[in-house]
Tab-separated table of C-alpha atoms in Angstrom:
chain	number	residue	atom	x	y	z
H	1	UNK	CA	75.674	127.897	79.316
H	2	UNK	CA	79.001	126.914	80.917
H	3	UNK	CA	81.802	126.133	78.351
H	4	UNK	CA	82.553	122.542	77.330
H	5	UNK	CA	86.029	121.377	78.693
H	6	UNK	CA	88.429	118.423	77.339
H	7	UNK	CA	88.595	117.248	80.474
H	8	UNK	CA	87.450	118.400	84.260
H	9	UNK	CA	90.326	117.518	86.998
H	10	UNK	CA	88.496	117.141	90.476
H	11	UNK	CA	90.823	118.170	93.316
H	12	UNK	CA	94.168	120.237	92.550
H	13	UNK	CA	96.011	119.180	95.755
H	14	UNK	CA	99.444	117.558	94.604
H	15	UNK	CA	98.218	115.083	91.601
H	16	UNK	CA	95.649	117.374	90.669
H	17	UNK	CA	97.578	120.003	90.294
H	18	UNK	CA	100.621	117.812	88.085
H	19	UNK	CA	97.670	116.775	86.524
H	20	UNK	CA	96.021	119.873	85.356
H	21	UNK	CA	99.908	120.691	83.996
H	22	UNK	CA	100.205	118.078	81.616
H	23	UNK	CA	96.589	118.270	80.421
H	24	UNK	CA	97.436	121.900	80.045
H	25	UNK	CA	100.823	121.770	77.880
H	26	UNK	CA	98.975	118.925	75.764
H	27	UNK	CA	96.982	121.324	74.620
H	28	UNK	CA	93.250	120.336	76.383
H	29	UNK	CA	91.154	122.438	77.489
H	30	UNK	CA	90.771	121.806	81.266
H	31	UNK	CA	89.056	122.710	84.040
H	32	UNK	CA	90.536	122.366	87.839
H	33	UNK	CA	87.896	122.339	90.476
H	34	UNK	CA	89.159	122.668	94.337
H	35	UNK	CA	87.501	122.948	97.226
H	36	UNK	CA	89.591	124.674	99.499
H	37	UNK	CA	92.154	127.357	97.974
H	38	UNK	CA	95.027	127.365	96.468
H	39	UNK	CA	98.037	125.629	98.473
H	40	UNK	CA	96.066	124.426	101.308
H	41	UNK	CA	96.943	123.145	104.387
H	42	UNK	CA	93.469	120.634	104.498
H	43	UNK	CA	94.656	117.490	102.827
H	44	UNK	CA	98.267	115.953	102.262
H	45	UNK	CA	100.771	117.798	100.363
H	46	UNK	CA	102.034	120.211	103.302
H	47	UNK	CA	103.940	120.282	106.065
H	48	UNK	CA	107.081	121.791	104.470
H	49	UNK	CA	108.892	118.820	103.421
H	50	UNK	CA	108.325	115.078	101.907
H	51	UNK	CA	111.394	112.447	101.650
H	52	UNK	CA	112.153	111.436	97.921
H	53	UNK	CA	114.123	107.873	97.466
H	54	UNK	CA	114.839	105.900	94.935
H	55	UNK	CA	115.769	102.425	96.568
H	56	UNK	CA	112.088	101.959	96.941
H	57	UNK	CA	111.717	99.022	100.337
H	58	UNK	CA	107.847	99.340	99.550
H	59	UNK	CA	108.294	97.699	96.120
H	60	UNK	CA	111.332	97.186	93.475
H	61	UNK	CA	107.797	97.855	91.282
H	62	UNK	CA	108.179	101.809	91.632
H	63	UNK	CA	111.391	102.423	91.406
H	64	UNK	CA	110.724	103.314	87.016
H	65	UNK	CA	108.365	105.511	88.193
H	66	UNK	CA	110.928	107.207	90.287
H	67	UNK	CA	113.061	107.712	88.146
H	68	UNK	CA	110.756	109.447	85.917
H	69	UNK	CA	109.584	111.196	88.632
H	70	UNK	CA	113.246	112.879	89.195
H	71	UNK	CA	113.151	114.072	85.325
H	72	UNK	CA	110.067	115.870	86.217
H	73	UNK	CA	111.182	117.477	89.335
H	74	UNK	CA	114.513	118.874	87.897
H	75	UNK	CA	111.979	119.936	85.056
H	76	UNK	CA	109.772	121.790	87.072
H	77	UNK	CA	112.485	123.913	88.668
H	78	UNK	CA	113.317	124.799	85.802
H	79	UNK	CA	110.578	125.737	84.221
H	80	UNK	CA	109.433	127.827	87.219
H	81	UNK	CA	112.433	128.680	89.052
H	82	UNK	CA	111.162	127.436	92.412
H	83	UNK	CA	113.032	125.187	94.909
H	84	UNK	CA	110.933	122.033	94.858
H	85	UNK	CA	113.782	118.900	95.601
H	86	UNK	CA	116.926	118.881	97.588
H	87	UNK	CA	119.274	115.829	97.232
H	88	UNK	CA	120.632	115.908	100.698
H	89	UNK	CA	121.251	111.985	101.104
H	90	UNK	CA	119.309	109.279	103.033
H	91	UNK	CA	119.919	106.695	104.894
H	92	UNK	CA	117.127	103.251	105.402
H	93	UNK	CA	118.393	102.246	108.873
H	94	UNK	CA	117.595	99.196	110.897
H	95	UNK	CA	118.792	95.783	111.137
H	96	UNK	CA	119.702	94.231	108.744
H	97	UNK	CA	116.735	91.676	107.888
H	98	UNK	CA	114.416	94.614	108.875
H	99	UNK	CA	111.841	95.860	105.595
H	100	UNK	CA	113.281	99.016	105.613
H	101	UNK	CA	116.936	98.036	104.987
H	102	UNK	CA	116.027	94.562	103.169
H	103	UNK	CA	113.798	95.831	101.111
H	104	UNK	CA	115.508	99.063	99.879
H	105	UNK	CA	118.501	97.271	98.903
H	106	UNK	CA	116.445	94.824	96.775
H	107	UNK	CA	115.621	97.825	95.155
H	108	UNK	CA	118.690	98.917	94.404
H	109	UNK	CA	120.475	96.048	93.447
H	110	UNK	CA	117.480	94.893	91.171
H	111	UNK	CA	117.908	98.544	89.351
H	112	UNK	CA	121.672	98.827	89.962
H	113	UNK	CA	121.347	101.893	91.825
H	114	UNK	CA	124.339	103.973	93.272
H	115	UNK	CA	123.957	103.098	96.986
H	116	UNK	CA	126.223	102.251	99.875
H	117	UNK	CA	125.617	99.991	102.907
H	118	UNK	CA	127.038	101.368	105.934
H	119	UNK	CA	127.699	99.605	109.549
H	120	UNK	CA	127.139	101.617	113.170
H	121	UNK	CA	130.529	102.487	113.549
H	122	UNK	CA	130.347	104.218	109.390
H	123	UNK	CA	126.892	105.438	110.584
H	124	UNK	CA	128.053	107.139	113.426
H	125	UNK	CA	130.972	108.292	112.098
H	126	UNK	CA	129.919	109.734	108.607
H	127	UNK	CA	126.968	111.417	110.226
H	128	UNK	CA	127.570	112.449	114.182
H	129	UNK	CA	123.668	113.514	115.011
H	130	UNK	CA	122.855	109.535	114.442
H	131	UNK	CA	123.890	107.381	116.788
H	132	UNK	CA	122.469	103.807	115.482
H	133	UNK	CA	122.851	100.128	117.939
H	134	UNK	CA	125.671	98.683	117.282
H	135	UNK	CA	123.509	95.787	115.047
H	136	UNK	CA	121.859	98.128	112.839
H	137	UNK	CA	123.098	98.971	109.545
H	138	UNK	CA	121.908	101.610	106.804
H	139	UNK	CA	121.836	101.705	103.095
H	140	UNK	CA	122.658	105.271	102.075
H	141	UNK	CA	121.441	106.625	99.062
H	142	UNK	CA	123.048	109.939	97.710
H	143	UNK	CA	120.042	110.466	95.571
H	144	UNK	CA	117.726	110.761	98.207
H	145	UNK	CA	116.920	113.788	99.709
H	146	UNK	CA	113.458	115.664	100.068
H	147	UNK	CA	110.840	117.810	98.654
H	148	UNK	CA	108.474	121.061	99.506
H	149	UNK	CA	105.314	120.073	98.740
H	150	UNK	CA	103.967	124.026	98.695
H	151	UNK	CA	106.524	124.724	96.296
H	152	UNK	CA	105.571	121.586	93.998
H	153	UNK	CA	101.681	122.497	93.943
H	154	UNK	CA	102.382	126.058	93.723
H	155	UNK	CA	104.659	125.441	90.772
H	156	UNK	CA	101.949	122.860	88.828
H	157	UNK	CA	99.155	125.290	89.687
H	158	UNK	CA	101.469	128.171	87.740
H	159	UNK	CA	102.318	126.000	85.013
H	160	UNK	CA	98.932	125.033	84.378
H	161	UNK	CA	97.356	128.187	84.370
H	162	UNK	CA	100.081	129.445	81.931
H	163	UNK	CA	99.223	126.527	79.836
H	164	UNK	CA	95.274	127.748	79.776
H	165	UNK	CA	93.834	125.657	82.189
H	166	UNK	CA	90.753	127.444	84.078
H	167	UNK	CA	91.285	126.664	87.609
H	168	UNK	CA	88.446	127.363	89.919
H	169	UNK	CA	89.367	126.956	93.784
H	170	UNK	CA	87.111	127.571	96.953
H	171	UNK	CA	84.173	125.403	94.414
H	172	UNK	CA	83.516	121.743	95.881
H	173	UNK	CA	81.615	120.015	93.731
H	174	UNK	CA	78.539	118.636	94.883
H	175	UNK	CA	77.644	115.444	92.284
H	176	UNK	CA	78.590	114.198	88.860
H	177	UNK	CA	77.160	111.993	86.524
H	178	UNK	CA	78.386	110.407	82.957
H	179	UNK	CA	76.060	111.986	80.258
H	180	UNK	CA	74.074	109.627	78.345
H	181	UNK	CA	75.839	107.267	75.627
H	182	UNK	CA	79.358	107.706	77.162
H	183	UNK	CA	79.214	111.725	75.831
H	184	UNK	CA	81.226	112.884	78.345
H	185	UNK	CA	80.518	114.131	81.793
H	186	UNK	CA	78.431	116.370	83.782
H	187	UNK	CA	80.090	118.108	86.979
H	188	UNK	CA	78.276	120.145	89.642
H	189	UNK	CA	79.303	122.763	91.864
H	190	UNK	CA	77.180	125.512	93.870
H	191	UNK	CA	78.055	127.892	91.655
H	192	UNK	CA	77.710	126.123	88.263
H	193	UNK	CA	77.093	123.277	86.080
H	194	UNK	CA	80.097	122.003	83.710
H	195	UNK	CA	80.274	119.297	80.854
H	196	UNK	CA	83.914	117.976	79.581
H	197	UNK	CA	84.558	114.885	77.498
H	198	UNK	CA	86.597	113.528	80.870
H	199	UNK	CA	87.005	113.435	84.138
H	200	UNK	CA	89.912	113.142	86.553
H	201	UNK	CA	89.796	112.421	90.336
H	202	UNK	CA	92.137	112.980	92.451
H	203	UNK	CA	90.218	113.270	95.821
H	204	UNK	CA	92.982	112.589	98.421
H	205	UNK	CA	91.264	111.505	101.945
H	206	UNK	CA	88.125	112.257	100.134
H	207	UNK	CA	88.404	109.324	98.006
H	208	UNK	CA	86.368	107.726	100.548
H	209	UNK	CA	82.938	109.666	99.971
H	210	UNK	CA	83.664	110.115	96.210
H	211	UNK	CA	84.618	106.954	95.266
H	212	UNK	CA	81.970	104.624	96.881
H	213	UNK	CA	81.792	102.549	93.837
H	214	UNK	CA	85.637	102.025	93.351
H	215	UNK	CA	85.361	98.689	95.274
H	216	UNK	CA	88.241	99.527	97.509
H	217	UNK	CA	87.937	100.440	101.303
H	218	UNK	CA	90.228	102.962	102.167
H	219	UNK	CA	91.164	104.184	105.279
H	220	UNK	CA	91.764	108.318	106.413
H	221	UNK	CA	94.385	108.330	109.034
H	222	UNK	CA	95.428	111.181	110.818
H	223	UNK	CA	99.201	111.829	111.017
H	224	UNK	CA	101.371	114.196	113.457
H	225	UNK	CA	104.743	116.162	111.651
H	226	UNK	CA	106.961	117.528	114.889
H	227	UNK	CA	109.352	120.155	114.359
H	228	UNK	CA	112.063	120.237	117.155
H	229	UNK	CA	115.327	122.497	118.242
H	230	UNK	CA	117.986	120.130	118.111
H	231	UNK	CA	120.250	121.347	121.873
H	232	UNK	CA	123.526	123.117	120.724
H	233	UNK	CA	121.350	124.110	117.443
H	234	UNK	CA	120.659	123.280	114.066
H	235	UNK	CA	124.218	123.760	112.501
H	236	UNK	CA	125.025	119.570	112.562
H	237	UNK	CA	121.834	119.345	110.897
H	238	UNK	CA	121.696	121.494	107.971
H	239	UNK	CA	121.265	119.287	104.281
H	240	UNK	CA	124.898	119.388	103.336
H	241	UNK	CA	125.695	117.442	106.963
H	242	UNK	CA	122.423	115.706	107.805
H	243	UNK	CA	120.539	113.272	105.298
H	244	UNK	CA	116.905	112.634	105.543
H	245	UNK	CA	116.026	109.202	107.477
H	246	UNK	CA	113.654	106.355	107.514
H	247	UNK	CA	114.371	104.309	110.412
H	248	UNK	CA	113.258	101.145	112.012
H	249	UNK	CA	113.327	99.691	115.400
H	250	UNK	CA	113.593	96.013	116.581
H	251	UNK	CA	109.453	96.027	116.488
H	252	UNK	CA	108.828	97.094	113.356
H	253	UNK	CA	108.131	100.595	113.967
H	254	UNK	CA	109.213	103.323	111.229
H	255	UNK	CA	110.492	106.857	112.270
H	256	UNK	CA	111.841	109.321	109.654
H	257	UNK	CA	113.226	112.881	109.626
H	258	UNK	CA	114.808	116.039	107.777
H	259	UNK	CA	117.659	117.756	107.836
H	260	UNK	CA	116.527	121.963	109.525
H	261	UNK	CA	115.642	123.193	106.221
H	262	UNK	CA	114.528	126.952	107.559
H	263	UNK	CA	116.928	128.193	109.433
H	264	UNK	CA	118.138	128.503	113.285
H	265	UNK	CA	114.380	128.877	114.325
H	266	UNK	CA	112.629	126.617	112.196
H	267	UNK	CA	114.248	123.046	113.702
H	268	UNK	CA	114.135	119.637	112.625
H	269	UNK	CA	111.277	117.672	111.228
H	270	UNK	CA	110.290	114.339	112.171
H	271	UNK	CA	107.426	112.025	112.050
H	272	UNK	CA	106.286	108.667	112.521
H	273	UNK	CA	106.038	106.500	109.333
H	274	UNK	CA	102.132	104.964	110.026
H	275	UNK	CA	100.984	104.586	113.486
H	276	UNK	CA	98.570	107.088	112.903
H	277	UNK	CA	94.657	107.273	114.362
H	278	UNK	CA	91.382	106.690	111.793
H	279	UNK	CA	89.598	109.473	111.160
H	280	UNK	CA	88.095	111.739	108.005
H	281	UNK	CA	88.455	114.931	106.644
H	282	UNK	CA	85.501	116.080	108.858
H	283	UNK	CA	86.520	114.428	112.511
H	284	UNK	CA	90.333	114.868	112.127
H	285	UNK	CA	91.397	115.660	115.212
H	286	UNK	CA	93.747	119.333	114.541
H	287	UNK	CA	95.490	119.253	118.241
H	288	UNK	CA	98.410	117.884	119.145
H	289	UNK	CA	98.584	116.524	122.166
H	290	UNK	CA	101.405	116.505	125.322
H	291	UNK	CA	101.217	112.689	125.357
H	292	UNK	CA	102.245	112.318	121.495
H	293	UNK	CA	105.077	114.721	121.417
H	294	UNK	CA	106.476	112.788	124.270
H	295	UNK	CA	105.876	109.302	122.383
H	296	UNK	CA	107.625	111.162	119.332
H	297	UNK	CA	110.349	112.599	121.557
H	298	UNK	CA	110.654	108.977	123.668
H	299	UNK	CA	111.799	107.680	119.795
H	300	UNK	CA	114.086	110.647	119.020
H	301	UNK	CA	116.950	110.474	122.423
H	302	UNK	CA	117.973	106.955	122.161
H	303	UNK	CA	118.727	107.664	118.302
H	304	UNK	CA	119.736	111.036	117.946
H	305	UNK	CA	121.801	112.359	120.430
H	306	UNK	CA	120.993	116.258	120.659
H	307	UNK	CA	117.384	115.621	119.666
H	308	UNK	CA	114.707	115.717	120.851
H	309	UNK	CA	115.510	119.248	122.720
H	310	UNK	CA	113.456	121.778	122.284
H	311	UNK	CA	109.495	121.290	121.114
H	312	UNK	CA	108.660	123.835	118.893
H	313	UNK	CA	105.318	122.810	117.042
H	314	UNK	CA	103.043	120.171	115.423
H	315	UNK	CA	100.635	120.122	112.343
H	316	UNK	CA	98.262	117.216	111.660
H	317	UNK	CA	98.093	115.978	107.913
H	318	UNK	CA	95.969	112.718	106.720
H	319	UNK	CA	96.601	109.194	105.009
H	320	UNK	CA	94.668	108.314	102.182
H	321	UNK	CA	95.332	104.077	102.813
H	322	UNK	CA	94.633	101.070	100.725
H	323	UNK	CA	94.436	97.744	102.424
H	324	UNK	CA	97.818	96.368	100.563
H	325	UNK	CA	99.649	100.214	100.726
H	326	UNK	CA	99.358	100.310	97.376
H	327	UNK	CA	98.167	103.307	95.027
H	328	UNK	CA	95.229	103.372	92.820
H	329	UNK	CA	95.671	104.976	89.412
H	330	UNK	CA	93.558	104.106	86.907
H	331	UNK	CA	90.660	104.001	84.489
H	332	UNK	CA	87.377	103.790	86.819
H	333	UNK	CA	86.253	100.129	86.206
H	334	UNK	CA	82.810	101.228	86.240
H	335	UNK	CA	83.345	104.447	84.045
H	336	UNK	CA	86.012	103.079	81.745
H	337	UNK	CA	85.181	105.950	79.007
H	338	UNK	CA	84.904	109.079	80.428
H	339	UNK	CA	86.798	109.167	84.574
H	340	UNK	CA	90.258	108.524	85.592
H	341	UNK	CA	91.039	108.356	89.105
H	342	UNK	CA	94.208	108.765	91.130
H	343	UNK	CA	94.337	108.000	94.704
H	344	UNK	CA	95.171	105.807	97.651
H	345	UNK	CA	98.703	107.071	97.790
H	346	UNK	CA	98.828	105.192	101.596
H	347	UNK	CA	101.625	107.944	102.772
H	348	UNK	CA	104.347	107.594	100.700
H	349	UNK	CA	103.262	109.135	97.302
H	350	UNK	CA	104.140	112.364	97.119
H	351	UNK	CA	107.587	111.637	95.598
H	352	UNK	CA	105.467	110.486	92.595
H	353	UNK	CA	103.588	113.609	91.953
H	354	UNK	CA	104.722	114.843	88.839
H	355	UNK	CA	105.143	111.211	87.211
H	356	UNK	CA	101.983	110.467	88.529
H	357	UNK	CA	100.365	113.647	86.631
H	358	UNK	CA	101.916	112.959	83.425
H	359	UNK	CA	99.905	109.042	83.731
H	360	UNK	CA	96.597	110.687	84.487
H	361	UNK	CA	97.082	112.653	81.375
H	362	UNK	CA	97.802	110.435	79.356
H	363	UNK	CA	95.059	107.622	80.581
H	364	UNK	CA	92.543	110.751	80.199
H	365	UNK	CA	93.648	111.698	77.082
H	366	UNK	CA	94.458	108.067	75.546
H	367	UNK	CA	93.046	105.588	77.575
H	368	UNK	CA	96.578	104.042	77.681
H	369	UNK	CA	99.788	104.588	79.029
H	370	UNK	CA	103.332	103.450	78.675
H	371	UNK	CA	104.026	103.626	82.488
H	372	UNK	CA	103.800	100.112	84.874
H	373	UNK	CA	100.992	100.775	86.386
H	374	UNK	CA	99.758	97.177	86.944
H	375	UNK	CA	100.376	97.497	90.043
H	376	UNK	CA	97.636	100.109	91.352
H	377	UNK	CA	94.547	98.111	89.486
H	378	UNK	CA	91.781	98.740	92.044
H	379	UNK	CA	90.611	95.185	91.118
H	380	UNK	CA	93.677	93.457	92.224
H	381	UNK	CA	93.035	91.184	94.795
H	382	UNK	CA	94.504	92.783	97.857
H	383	UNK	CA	93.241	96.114	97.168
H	384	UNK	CA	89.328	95.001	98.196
H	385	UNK	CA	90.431	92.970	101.417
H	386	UNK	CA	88.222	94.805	104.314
């Protein structure tokens, strides 16, 4: 008979890793199940590096969360000794009524954060590998920087397994079911059968096919990370010269990119913020093709002067979208006892990882948590819009 759990975390990509963690140094007795292996390159949380901000232009909603979210970082490096976050700097460029720059200084004034608003000339001046119109402007934010998304699973899957959690990877799970009279839960794999009082999801662009009843239709979308070779090299570039970016144009459309972060040979990343294709886990498309590193590159020369240069590579990750952009973290609605789910994070949660893991623990342990988490109700009214 297969032991009896506190609770059963489905998925230990980024939040199911954090999540296994806190369960773990709570004292449960948990039980990660993952498909793939440990640190995989399948899902989301890859690619080498993930922008963390605080002057939030998405909503003035997350920025507690944030802020949280920073304890936990500093936290896990140094409970692990791993590099996880570098505060490099970042700037939200654009014009000045655009979302990106409007929105992150509502952000920061509403939360009096330390931030800066700089003109072109300041721009151009402060940091030479930018070279902005002369109407945009940029909020810069010293607290931004980025994060290594290996390095942050990595450190929650060592954490958690030095807390006692039993985590099992290359084991999908093929069903689950609630046990009868709200007992707990029954989860299946190929290899074995496992009961736990709860159940966490965290599914990622599965979310989809494992959370049909959920009531909110979200939407895989395939994304493209470039790495280039800036001409003249990556020395201008390096964190302690070159701040990580978010960047809009005169139509709306978001760019964002790194400081070279692994050495002379590994270049500079940079990515389009959305404009991605639908697809699912299954059909994602893993080539890159001519035609989008030249739409990528086509963004980079007007904007940063010794960039695009050389190509160097290209890995595909995936969206897990909700119709408003919006996470979902919460108590299933139609499993209110015994599942918590966490997904939906629409391409910009990974900054919220750890912060994220500690909610999930305590709405599987509790049912409650102090956190604002109003906001990712799957039953809120723009989350079901088809």
């Amino acid at each position: 008979m297969a032991p009896t759990y506190d609770v059963i975390v489905l998925g230990l990509g980024g939040m199911g890793s954090a999540a296994a963690h806190h369960l773990a140094a709570r004292g449960a007795r948990v039980l990660g199940l993952e498909k793939f292996g440990p640190v995989h390159h399948r899902g989301s949380s890859h690619g080498g590096s993930r922008i963390t901000r605080q002057s939030y232009f998405e909503d003035p909603a997350y920025v507690p969360l944030l802020l949280r979210s920073y304890e936990l970082y500093e936290q896990l490096e140094r409970d692990t000794g791993r590099e996880v976050a570098t505060l490099c700097g970042g700037v939200m460029l654009g014009r000045p009524d655009s979302r990106t720059v409007g929105g992150s200084l509502a952000s920061a004034r509403q939360w009096d954060l330390p931030h800066e608003m700089l003109d072109a000339k300041e721009i151009r001046r402060r940091f030479p590998t930018l070279t902005p119109h002369d109407d945009e402007v940029a909020l810069y934010e010293a607290r931004a920087g980025l994060l290594r998304p290996e390095n942050t699973v990595a450190a929650h899957v060592q954490l958690a397994t030095q807390g006692g959690a039993d985590l099992h990877f290359e084991e999908p799970v093929t069903r689950w079911e609630e046990l009868p009279g709200g007992a707990g839960v029954r989860v299946h794999t190929h290899e074995n059968t496992y009961t736990a009082g709860q159940l966490v999801i965290c599914p990622g662009a599965w979310a989809p096919q494992l959370l049909t009843d959920l009531g909110v239709p979200f939407t895989i979308e395939r994304q493209i990370m470039y790495w280039f070779a800036p001409d003249g090299g990556t020395a201008p570039y390096v964190p302690e010269r070159h701040p990580i970016y978010i960047w809009e144009d005169a139509a709306g459309v978001q760019i964002y990119g790194f400081p070279a972060i692994d050495g002379p040979e590994g270049g500079a990343k940079v990515a389009f913020f959305r404009k991605g294709t639908v697809c699912t886990p299954e059909t994602i498309d893993r080539t890159v093709y001519d035609h989008e590193v030249r739409a990528m590159a086509d963004q980079l020369g007007p904007r940063l002067p010794t960039l695009p240069g050389r190509f160097l590579k290209a890995a595909t990750c995936m969206y897990s979208n909700t119709p408003d952009e919006h996470f979902v973290i919460t108590r299933h609605p139609a499993h209110p006892e015994n599942v918590t789910v966490a997904c939906g994070f629409s391409g910009h949660g990974f900054k919220f990882v750890p912060v994220v893991g500690e909610i999930v623990a305590d709405l599987a342990l509790t049912g409650t948590t102090p956190h604002p988490i109003d906001l990712f109700d799957p039953r809120r009214p723009a989350a079901a819009v088809a």
